[in-house]
Each structure stands twice: as structure tokens, then as C-alpha cells.
Coordinates of C-alpha atoms and ligand atoms in Angstrom, one line a residue:
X29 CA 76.2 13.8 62.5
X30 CA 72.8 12.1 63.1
X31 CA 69.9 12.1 61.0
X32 CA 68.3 15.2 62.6
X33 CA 71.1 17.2 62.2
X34 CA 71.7 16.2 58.8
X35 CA 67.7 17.2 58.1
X36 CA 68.2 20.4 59.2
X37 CA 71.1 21.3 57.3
X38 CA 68.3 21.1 54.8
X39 CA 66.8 24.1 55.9
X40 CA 70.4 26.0 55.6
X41 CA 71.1 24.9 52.2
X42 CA 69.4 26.8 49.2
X43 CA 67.7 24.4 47.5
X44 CA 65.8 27.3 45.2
X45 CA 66.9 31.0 45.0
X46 CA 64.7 34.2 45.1
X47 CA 63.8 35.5 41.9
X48 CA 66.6 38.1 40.9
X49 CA 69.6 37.3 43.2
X50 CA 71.9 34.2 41.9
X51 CA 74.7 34.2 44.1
X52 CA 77.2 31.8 43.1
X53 CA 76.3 29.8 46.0
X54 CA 73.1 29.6 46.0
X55 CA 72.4 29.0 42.6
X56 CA 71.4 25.2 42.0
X57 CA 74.2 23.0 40.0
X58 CA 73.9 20.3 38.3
X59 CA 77.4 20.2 36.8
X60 CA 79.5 20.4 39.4
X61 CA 82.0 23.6 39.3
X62 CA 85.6 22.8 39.7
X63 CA 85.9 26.6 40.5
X64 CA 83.8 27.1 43.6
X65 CA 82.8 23.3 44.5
X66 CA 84.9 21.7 46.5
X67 CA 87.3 18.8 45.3
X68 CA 85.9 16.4 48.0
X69 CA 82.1 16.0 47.7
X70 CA 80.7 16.2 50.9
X71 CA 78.2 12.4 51.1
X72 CA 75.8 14.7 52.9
X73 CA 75.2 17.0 51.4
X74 CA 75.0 15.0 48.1
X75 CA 72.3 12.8 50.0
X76 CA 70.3 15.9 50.5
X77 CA 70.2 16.9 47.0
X78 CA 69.4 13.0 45.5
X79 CA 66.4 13.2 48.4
X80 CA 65.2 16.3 46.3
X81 CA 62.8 17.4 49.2
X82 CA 60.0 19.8 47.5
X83 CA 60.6 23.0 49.1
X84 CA 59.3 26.3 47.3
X85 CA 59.0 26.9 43.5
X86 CA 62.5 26.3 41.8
X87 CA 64.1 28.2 39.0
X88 CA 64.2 26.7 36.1
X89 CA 65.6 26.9 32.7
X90 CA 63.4 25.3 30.4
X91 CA 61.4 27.2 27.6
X92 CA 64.3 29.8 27.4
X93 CA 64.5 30.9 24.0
X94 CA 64.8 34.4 21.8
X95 CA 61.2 36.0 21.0
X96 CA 61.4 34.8 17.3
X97 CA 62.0 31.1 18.0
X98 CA 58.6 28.8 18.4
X99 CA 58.5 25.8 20.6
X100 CA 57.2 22.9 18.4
X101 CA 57.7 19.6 20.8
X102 CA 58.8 18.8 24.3
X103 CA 60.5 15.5 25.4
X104 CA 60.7 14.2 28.9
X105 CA 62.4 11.8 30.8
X106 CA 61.5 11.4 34.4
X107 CA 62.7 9.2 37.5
X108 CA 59.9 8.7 39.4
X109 CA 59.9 10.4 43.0
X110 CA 61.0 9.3 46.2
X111 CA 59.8 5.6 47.2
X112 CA 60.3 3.3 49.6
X113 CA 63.3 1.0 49.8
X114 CA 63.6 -1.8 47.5
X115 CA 64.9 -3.8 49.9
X116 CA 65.1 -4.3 53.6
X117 CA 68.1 -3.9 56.0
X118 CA 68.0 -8.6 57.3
X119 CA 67.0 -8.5 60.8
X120 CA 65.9 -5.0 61.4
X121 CA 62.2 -3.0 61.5
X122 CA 62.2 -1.4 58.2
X123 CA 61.1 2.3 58.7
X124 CA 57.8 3.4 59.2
X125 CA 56.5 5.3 56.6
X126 CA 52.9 6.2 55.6
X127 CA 52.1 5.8 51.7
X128 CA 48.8 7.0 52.2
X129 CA 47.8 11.0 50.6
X130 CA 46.5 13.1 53.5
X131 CA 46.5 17.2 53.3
X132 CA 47.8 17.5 56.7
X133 CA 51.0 16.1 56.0
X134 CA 54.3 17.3 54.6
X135 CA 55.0 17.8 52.5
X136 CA 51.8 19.0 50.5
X137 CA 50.8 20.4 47.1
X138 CA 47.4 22.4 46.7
X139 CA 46.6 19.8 44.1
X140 CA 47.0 16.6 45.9
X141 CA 43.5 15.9 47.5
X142 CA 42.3 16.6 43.8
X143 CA 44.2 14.6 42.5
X144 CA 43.4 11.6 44.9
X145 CA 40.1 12.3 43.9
X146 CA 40.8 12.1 40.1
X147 CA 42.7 9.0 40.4
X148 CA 40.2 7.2 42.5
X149 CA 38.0 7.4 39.5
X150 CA 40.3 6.5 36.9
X151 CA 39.5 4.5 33.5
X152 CA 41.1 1.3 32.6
X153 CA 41.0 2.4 29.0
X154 CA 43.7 4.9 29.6
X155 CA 46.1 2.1 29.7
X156 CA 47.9 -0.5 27.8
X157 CA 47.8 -3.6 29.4
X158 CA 49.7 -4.8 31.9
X159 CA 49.5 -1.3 32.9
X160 CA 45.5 -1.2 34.4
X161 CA 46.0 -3.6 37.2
X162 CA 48.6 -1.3 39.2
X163 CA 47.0 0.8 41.4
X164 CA 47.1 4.8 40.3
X165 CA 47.8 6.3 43.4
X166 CA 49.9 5.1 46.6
X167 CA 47.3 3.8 49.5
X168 CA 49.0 1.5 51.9
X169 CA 49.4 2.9 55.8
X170 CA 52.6 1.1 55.8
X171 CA 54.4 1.7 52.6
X172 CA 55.1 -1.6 50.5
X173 CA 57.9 -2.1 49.4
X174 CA 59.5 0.5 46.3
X175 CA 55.8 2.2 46.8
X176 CA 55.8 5.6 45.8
X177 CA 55.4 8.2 49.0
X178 CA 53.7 11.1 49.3
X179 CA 56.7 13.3 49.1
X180 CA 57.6 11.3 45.7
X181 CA 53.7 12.0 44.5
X182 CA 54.4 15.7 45.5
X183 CA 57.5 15.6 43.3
X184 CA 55.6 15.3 40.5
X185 CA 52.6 17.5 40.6
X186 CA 55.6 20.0 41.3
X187 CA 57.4 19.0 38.0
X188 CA 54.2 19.2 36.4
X189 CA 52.9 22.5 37.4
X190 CA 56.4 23.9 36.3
X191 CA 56.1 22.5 33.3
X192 CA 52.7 23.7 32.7
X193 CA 53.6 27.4 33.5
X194 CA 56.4 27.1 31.0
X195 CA 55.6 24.8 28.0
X196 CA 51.4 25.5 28.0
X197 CA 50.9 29.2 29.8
X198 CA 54.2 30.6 28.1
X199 CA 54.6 28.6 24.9
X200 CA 51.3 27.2 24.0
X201 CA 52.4 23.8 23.0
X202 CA 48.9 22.2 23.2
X203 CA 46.5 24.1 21.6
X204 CA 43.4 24.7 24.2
X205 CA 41.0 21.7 21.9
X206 CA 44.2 19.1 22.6
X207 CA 43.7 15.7 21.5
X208 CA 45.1 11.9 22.8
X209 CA 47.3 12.0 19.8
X210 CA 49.0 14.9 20.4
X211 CA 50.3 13.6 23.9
X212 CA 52.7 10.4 24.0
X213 CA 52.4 9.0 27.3
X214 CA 55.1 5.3 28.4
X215 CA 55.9 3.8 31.6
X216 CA 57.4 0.6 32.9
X217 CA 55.1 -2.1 34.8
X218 CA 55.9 -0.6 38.2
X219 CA 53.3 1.6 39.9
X220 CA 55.9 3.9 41.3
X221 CA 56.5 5.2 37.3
X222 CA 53.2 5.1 36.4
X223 CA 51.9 7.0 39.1
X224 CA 54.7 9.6 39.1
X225 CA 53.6 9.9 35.6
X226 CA 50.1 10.5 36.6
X227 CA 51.1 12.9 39.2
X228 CA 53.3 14.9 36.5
X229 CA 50.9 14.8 34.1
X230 CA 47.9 15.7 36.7
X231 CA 49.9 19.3 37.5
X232 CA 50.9 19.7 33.8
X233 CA 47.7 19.1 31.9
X234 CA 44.7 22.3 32.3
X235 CA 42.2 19.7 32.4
X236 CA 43.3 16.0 32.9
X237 CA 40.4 13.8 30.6
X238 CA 41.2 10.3 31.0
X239 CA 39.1 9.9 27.4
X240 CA 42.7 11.6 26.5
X241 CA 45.3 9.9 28.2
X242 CA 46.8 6.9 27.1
X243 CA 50.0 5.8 28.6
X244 CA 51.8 2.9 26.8
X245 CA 54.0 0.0 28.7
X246 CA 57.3 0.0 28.5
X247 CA 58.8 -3.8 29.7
X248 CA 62.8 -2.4 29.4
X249 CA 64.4 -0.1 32.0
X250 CA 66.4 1.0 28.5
X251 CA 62.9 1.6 27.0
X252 CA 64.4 -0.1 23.9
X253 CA 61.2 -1.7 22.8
X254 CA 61.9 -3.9 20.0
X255 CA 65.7 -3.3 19.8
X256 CA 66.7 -4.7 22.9
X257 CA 68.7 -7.8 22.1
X258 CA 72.5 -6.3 22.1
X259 CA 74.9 -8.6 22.9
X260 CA 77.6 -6.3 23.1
X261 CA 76.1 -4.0 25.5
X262 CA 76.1 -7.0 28.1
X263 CA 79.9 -7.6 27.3
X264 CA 79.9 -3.9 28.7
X265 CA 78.0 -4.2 31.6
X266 CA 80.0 -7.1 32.2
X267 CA 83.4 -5.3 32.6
X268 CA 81.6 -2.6 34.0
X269 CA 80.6 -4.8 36.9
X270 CA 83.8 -6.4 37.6
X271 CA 85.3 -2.6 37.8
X272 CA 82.5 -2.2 40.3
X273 CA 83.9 -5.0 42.4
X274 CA 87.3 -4.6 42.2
X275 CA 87.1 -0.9 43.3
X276 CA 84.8 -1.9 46.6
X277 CA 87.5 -4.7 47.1
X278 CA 90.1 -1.5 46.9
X279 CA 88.0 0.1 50.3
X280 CA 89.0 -1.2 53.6
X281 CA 86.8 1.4 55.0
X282 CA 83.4 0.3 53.3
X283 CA 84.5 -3.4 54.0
X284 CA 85.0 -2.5 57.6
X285 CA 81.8 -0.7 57.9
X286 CA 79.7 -3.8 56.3
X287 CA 81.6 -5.8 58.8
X288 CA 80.5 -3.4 61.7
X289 CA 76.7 -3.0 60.4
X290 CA 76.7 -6.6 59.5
X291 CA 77.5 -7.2 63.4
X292 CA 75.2 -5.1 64.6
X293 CA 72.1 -6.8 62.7
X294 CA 73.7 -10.1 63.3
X295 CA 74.0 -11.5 59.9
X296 CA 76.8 -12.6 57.6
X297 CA 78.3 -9.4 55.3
X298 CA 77.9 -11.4 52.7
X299 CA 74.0 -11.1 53.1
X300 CA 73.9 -7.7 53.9
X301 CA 75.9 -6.7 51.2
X302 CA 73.4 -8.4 48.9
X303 CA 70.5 -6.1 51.1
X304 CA 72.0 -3.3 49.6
X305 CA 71.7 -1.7 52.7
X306 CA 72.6 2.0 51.3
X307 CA 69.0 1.8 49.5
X308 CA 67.2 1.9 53.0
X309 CA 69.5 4.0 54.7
X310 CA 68.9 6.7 52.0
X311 CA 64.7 6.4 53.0
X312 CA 65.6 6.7 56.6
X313 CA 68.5 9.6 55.8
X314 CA 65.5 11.8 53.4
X315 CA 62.6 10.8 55.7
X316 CA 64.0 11.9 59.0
X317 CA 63.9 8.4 60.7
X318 CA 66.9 7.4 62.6
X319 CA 68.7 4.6 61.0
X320 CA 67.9 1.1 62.8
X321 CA 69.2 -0.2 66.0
X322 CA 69.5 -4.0 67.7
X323 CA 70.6 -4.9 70.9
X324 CA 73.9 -5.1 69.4
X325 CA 74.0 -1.6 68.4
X326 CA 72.7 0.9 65.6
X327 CA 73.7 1.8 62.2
X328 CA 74.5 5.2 62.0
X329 CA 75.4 8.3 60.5
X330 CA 79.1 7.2 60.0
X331 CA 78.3 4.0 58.0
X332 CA 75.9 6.0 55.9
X333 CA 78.3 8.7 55.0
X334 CA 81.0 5.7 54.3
X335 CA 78.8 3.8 52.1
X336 CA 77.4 7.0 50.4
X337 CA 81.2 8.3 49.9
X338 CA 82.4 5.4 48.4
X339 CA 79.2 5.6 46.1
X340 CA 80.4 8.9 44.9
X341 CA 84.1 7.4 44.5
X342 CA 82.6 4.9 41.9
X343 CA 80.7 7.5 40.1
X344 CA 84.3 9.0 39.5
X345 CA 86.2 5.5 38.7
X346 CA 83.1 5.0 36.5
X347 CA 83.6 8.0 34.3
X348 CA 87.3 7.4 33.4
X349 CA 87.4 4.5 33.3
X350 CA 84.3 4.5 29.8
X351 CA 83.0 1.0 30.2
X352 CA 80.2 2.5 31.3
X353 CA 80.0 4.8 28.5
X354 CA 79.9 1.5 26.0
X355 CA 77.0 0.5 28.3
X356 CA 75.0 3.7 28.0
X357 CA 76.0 4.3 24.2
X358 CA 74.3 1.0 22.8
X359 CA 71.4 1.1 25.7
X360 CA 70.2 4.5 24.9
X361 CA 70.4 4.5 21.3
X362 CA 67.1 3.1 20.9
X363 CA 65.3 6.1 22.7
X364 CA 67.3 8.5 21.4
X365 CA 66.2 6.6 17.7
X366 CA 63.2 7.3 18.9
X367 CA 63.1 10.9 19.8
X368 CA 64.9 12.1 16.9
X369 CA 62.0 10.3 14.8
X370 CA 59.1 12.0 16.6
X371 CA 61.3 15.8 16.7
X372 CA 61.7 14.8 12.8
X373 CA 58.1 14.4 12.3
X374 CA 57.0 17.1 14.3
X375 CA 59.6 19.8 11.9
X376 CA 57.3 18.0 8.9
X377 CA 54.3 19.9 10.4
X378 CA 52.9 16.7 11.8
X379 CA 50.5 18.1 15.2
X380 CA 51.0 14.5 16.8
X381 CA 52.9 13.7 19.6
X382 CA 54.1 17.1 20.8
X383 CA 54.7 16.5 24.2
X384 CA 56.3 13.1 25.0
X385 CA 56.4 12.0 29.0
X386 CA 58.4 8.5 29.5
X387 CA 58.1 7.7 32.8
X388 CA 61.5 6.2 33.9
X389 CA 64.1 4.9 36.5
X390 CA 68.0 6.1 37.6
X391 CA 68.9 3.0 35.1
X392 CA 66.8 4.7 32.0
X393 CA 68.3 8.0 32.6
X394 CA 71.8 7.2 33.8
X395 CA 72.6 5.9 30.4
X396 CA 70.9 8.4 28.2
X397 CA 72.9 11.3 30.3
X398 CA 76.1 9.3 29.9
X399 CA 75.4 8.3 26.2
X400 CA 75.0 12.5 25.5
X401 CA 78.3 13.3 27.3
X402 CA 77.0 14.2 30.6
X403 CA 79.1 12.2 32.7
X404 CA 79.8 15.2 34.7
X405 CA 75.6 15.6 35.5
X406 CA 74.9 14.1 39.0
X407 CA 72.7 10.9 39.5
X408 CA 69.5 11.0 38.7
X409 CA 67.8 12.0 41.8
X410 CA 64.5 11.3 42.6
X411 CA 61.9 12.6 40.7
X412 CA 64.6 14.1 38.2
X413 CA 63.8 15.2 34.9
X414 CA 65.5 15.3 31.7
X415 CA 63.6 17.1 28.8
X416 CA 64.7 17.7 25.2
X417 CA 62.8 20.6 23.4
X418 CA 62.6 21.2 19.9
X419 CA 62.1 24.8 18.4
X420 CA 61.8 26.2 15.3
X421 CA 63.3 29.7 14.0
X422 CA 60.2 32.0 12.7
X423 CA 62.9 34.0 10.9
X424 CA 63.9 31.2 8.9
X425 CA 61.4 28.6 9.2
X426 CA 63.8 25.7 7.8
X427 CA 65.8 25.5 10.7
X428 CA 64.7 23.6 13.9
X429 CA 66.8 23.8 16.9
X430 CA 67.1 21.5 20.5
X431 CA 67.7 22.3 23.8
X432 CA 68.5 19.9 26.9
X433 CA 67.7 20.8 30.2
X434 CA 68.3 18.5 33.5
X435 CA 66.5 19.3 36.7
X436 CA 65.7 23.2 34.9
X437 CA 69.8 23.4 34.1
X438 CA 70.2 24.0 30.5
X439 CA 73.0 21.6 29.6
X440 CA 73.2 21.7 25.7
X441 CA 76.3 23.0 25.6
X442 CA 77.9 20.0 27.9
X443 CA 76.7 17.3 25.5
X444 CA 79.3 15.9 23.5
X445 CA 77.2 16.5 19.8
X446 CA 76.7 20.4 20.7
X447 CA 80.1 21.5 23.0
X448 CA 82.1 22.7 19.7
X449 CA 78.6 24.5 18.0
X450 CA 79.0 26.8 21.2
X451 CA 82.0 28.3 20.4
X452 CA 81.2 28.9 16.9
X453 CA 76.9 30.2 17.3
X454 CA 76.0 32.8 18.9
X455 CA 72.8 30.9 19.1
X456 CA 71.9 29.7 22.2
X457 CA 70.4 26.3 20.7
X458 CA 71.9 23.3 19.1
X459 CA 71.1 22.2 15.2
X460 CA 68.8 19.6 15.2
X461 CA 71.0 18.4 12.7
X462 CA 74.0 18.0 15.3
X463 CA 72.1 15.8 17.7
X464 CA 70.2 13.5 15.0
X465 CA 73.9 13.1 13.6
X466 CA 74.9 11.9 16.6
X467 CA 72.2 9.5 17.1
X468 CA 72.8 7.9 13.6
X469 CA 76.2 8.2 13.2
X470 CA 78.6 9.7 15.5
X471 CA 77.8 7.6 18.8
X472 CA 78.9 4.2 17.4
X473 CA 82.2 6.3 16.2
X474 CA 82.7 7.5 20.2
X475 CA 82.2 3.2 21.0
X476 CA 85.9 3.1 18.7
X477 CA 84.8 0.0 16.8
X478 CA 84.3 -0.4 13.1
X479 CA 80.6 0.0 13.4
X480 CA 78.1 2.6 11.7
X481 CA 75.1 1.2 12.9
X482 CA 73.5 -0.3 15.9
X483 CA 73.2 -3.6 14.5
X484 CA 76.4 -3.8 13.6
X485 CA 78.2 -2.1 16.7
X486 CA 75.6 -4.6 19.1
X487 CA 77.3 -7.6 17.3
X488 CA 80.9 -6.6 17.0
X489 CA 83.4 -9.9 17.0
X490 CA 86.5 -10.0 19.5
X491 CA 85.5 -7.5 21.7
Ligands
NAG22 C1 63.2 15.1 62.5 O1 62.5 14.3 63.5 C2 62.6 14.9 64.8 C3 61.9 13.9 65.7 O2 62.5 12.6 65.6 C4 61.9 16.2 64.8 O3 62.0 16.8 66.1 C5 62.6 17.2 63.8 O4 62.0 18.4 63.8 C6 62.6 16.5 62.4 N1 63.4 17.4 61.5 C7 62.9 17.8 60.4 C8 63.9 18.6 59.6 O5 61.9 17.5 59.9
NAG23 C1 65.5 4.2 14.4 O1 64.3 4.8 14.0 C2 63.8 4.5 12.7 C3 62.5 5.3 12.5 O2 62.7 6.6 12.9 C4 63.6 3.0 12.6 O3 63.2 2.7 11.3 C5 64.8 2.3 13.0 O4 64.5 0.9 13.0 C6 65.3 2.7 14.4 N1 66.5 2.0 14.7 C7 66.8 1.4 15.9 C8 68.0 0.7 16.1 O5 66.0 1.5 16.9

């Protein structure tokens, strides 16, 4: 299948469903089903849905919740949206892709000349430092490289205006006289996070007064801010890494295919190994442009679906295999520290903070799903989001409850703090209670070591 093809296959899969009919079909997973998903993943189909092309309003599950529960803060977690490559294929054009904003382009968002507009007159107090020399909007004619795209800015004000509708139309989280304090805004250094954040925040806020937005800087991926030193999490990665190699060493088919492309752009497959060439092909495969050709030949759909098949192998080996799950247990505690401190503050009555926005990459949100016990969830795609809501039961004030929702799929009852609460509640929320457990307690237990704390599981001997 070539590119074009695969494109309009986009067009034939659901990728939202009408308002009343959910057929099993059509109705967007993030878990997969073992009973009516197939038992091979199909790499094209799996590439269409990481692409996440903005089609019509989605369904969504977030700010579900029984009349007599109150929603008292919002969390979220974003990847930003699509972007260009990181890196380019040696020896080859890289693809052609505008990173300007213009109207008459798809795809398009009724908000996006207004927010070129807004941005162009942004304030540089709105920003911790390093954060107000990036640029707040993307604006190159050829895209640099990891510059966010149109279609990634799009994303965004989608995710936003969703969010709006739910959390401020529906729920009144910000009370119409909102303050700075009652928004906590963090990104990382690059200008593909902060301006997705922008973009998100632009569709979500009614009226978006830079004198009230002040986004932090993150410098860690984990967004572990001062607890980042962990030496055991490294051991992790570590092993994790070598299982990585050892399981591409395992396919002759991906080694053949880096030994075909490598040919065909003339380089050793060494160094296009190191390109990451699957990074590119994934901007050509969600922008429509065909992969590239030499004189010696093109790259095509084949080697794409190899590479991208294999990548869903690893996601598998990487699940049972738990070193992984080390990884993301130590790297996302400090977030999830952090989120169970501002939901704690916020059942004390506390009016700050309320809705929290970290703007993220696939590396911040990997770990946090995996850390929960969401190994099953897919990987992050662009522009994904992960949100943690915390409500409150009118009926008996006391109790404060969470859901977890990823891309608008409630999955509270997959994590691994919440799955046994299920069966017991007819609530359809989980304790706060269970998840701050976790987070203090019970994920250094699920690491196996002797460890209670983060400190001491980080610096565990002999392991
Ligand atoms: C992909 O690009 C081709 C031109 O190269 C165009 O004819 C086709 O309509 C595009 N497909 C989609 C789904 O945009
Ligand atoms: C967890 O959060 C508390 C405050 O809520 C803080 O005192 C503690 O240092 C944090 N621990 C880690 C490991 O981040």
C-alpha cells in the first residue's frame, strides 16, 4: 500500500462516532479488546491513529459524573501535537512541510487566525525564563526541525475547546472572575510544548489574558523537578535498553529492511539506524507525502509497515517483560507526588490551582501510564491527553473521588490502585484515598524491593 492509499483509509475508519449510535466498531478504543480486535495489530492502521488527524468533534468521556458529585480540580497531561521529524532520513530531501498558520489550509479550526493574532502579541511576563525566548506560535515556510505543524496547533485548540465545553460550560471549574493562581500552567524548553500548551489553553480559556497566564519551565522530560537524581531508575532503563537491542537483533526482517533502505540512500545501516528513520517516515505516512526516493530506489510502504510492526512487537516484549515498569514506577513518582499534593490541597478548600496543564512529551506520559498500570493503553499519540479529575460528593462532603481519562476514555478502572474498588463500588469513581495510597506507598511495593519510599527504592544496593 502507498501512502495515498493508506490516507484514505483514513476517511473509512471512524475516527469519532455520531452522537447516539456506538457500534462496537466504531467506537474509539484506547485499550485494546481482546474480544473484537484482532490478535495481530495491523502497523497501519495503528499509524493512523498515533497521526491523530483532527477530524469532527470526538466523544469524549471526561466530566462524567452523577448529578450530586462536584468537580473540584482538573489535571492534565498533554503530548504536544504533530511536529516535524526530529531527525532526517542521511542523504535524502526531508519532506516539505509548511509550519506557517494560514485559514486556507487543512486542516483548520475557527480559532486559529485568532489565535495567531493573540500570540503575535504575547507578553514575556507570562513566562518563566528560559521559556520567553521560544517563539509562541510555529512560523517557518519550511518546517524546522521537531517544529510544531499546523495540524499539531489544530490539535490543541481541539483539545481545548473540548475541555472548555466540559470542565468550564458544564462544571464551572473557574469561576467567571478567575485569577493566575487558580491556573497552574508547566512546559519543557521546547517550543513545540509550549506552544501546544498555548494552543490548548487558547481553546479552553473564555478569555485568554496573558496578565493571567503564567506557564512555568520544566527542564525534565519526567517533570521531576527537584527529585530527579535516581540512580536506580537508570539501572532500569539500562536493562530496559539492552532488551530493546536484543529483540531488534531477534528480527531478520527489520535488519533486512535497514539493509534495503540503507542501500537505497547509500549510507552505512549503522548510520541510518542512528537516523531513526521510522520518526520521518511517520511525518511523511500522517502528512500524505510519499516517502523519499534516490536514484537507487525509494523507501516505501513495506519498510514503513516493517519498521512500524516491529515497533508494536516491542511495545508487547516491553510489557512482560516489567523493566520498563521499574523505569516508569521511580520516573513518574515525582509528578504523581505532585498531583496528589495539589488534589489534597484543593479537598482542604484551597481555590488555587484548580486546573493544572503540564505540557509534555511521549517520554513524560509513557511512564506515568505505565507507572498507573496502563500498560495495555496505546502510545501516546500526538497531541494525547491524560487528565486526572478530582470530585467531591455533595451528599457527603468528606469524600473526594478521581477519575482518569486518556484521549476522552475513562480508564479508572484499568489502573492498578482502582481495578479491585470496581468490583466492590457501585461508584463509578475511585477513592482519592486509593490513588494517594498508591503514590506513597504501594508503588515502591509493585518495584519488589524492600523500599517504602522514593529515596530509599532510588538507592536500593545489589540491584
Ligand atoms: C494525498 O496526496 C495526493 C497527491 O499527492 C492527493 O491526490 C490526495 O487527495 C491526498 N490524500 C489525502 C487523503 O489527503
Ligand atoms: C511529595 O510531595 C510532598 C508534598 O506534597 C513533598 O514534601 C515530598 O518531598 C514529595 N516527595 C517526592 C519524592 O517528590
Amino acid at each position: 500500500m502507498d501512502v495515498l492509499t493508506a490516507l484514505l483509509l483514513v476517511h473509512l475508519i471512524p475516527v469519532s462516532t455520531p452522537k447516539n449510535g456506538m457500534s462496537s466498531k466504531s467506537r474509539k478504543r484506547i485499550m485494546p479488546d481482546p474480544v473484537t480486535e484482532p490478535p495481530v495489530t495491523d502497523p497501519v492502521y495503528e499509524a493512523l491513529l498515533y497521526c491523530n488527524i483532527p477530524s469532527v468533534a470526538e466523544r469524549s468521556m471526561e466530566g462524567h459524573a452523577p448529578h450530586h458529585f462536584k468537580l473540584v480540580s482538573v489535571h492534565v497531561f498533554i503530548r504536544h501535537g504533530d511536529r516535524y521529524p526530529l531527525y532526517v532520513i542521511p542523504k535524502t530531501k526531508r519532506p516539505e512541510i509548511d509550519c506557517t498558520l494560514v485559514a486556507n489550509r487543512k486542516p483548520y479550526h475557527p480559532k486559529l487566525e485568532a489565535f495567531v493574532s493573540h500570540m503575535s502579541k504575547g507578553s514575556g511576563a507570562s513566562f518563566e525564563s528560559p521559556l520567553n525566548s521560544l517563539p509562541l506560535y510555529p512560523n517557518h515556510p519550511l518546517c524546522e526541525m521537531g517544529e510544531l505543524t499546523q495540524t499539531g496547533v489544530v490539535q490543541h485548540l481541539q483539545n481545548g475547546q473540548l475541555l472548555r465545553d466540559i470542565y468550564l460550560k458544564k462544571h464551572k471549574l473557574l469561576p467567571n472572575d478567575w485569577s493566575a493562581d487558580q491556573l497552574y500552567l508547566e512546559t519543557t524548553g521546547k517550543s513545540r510544548t509550549l506552544q501546544s500548551g498555548l494552543a490548548l489553553l487558547y481553546g479552553f480559556l473564555p478569555d485568554f489574558d496573558w496578565k493571567k497566564i503564567y506557564f512555568r519551565h520544566q527542564p525534565s522530560a519526567l517533570f521531576c523537578s527537584g527529585s530527579c537524581y535516581c540512580p536506580v531508575r537508570n539501572q532500569y532503563l539500562e536493562k530496559e535498553q539492552r532488551r530493546q537491542y536484543l529483540l531488534r537483533l531477534k528480527n531478520s526482517q527489520l535488519e533486512k529492511t535497514y539493509g534495503e533502505m540503507a542501500k537505497i540512500v547509500d549510507v552505512p545501516t549503522k548510520q541510518l539506524r542512528a537516523a531513526n528513520p521510522i520518526d520521518s517516515m511517520l511525518c511523511h505516512f500522517c502528512h500524505n507525502v510519499s516517502f523519499p526516493c534516490t536514484r537507487n530506489g525509494c523507501v516505501d510502504m513495506e519498510h514503513f509497515k516493517v519498521i512500524k510492526t516491529h515497533q508494536i512487537e516491542d511495545e508487547r516484549e516491553r510489557r512482560e517483560k516489567k523493566l520498563y515498569l521499574g523505569y516508569s514506577l521511580l520516573g513518574a513518582h515525582p509528578i504523581l507526588n505532585q498531583t496528589i499534593g495539589r488534589m489534597q490541597r484543593a479537598t482542604e478548600g484551597r481555590k488555587e490551582e484548580l486546573f493544572a496543564l503540564y505540557s509534555a512529551h511521549d517520554v513524560t506520559l509513557s511512564p506515568v501510564l505505565s507507572a498507573l498500570g496502563l500498560s495495555e493503553a496505546r502510545f501516546p499519540r500526538f497531541a494525547a491527553r491524560l487528565i486526572f479529575e478530582l470530585w467531591q460528593d455533595r451528599e457527603k462532603p468528606s469524600e473526594h473521588s478521581v477519575r482518569i481519562l486518556y484521549n476522552g476514555v475513562d480508564v479508572t478502572f484499568h489502573t492498578s490502585f482502582c481495578q479491585d474498588h470496581h468490583k466492590r463500588s457501585p461508584k463509578p469513581m475511585c477513592p482519592l484515598e486509593n490513588l494517594v495510597r498508591f503514590v506513597k506507598r504501594d508503588m515502591f511495593v509493585a518495584l519488589g524491593g524492600s523500599g517504602t519510599n522514593y529515596y530509599d527504592a532510588c538507592h536500593r544496593e545489589g540491584f
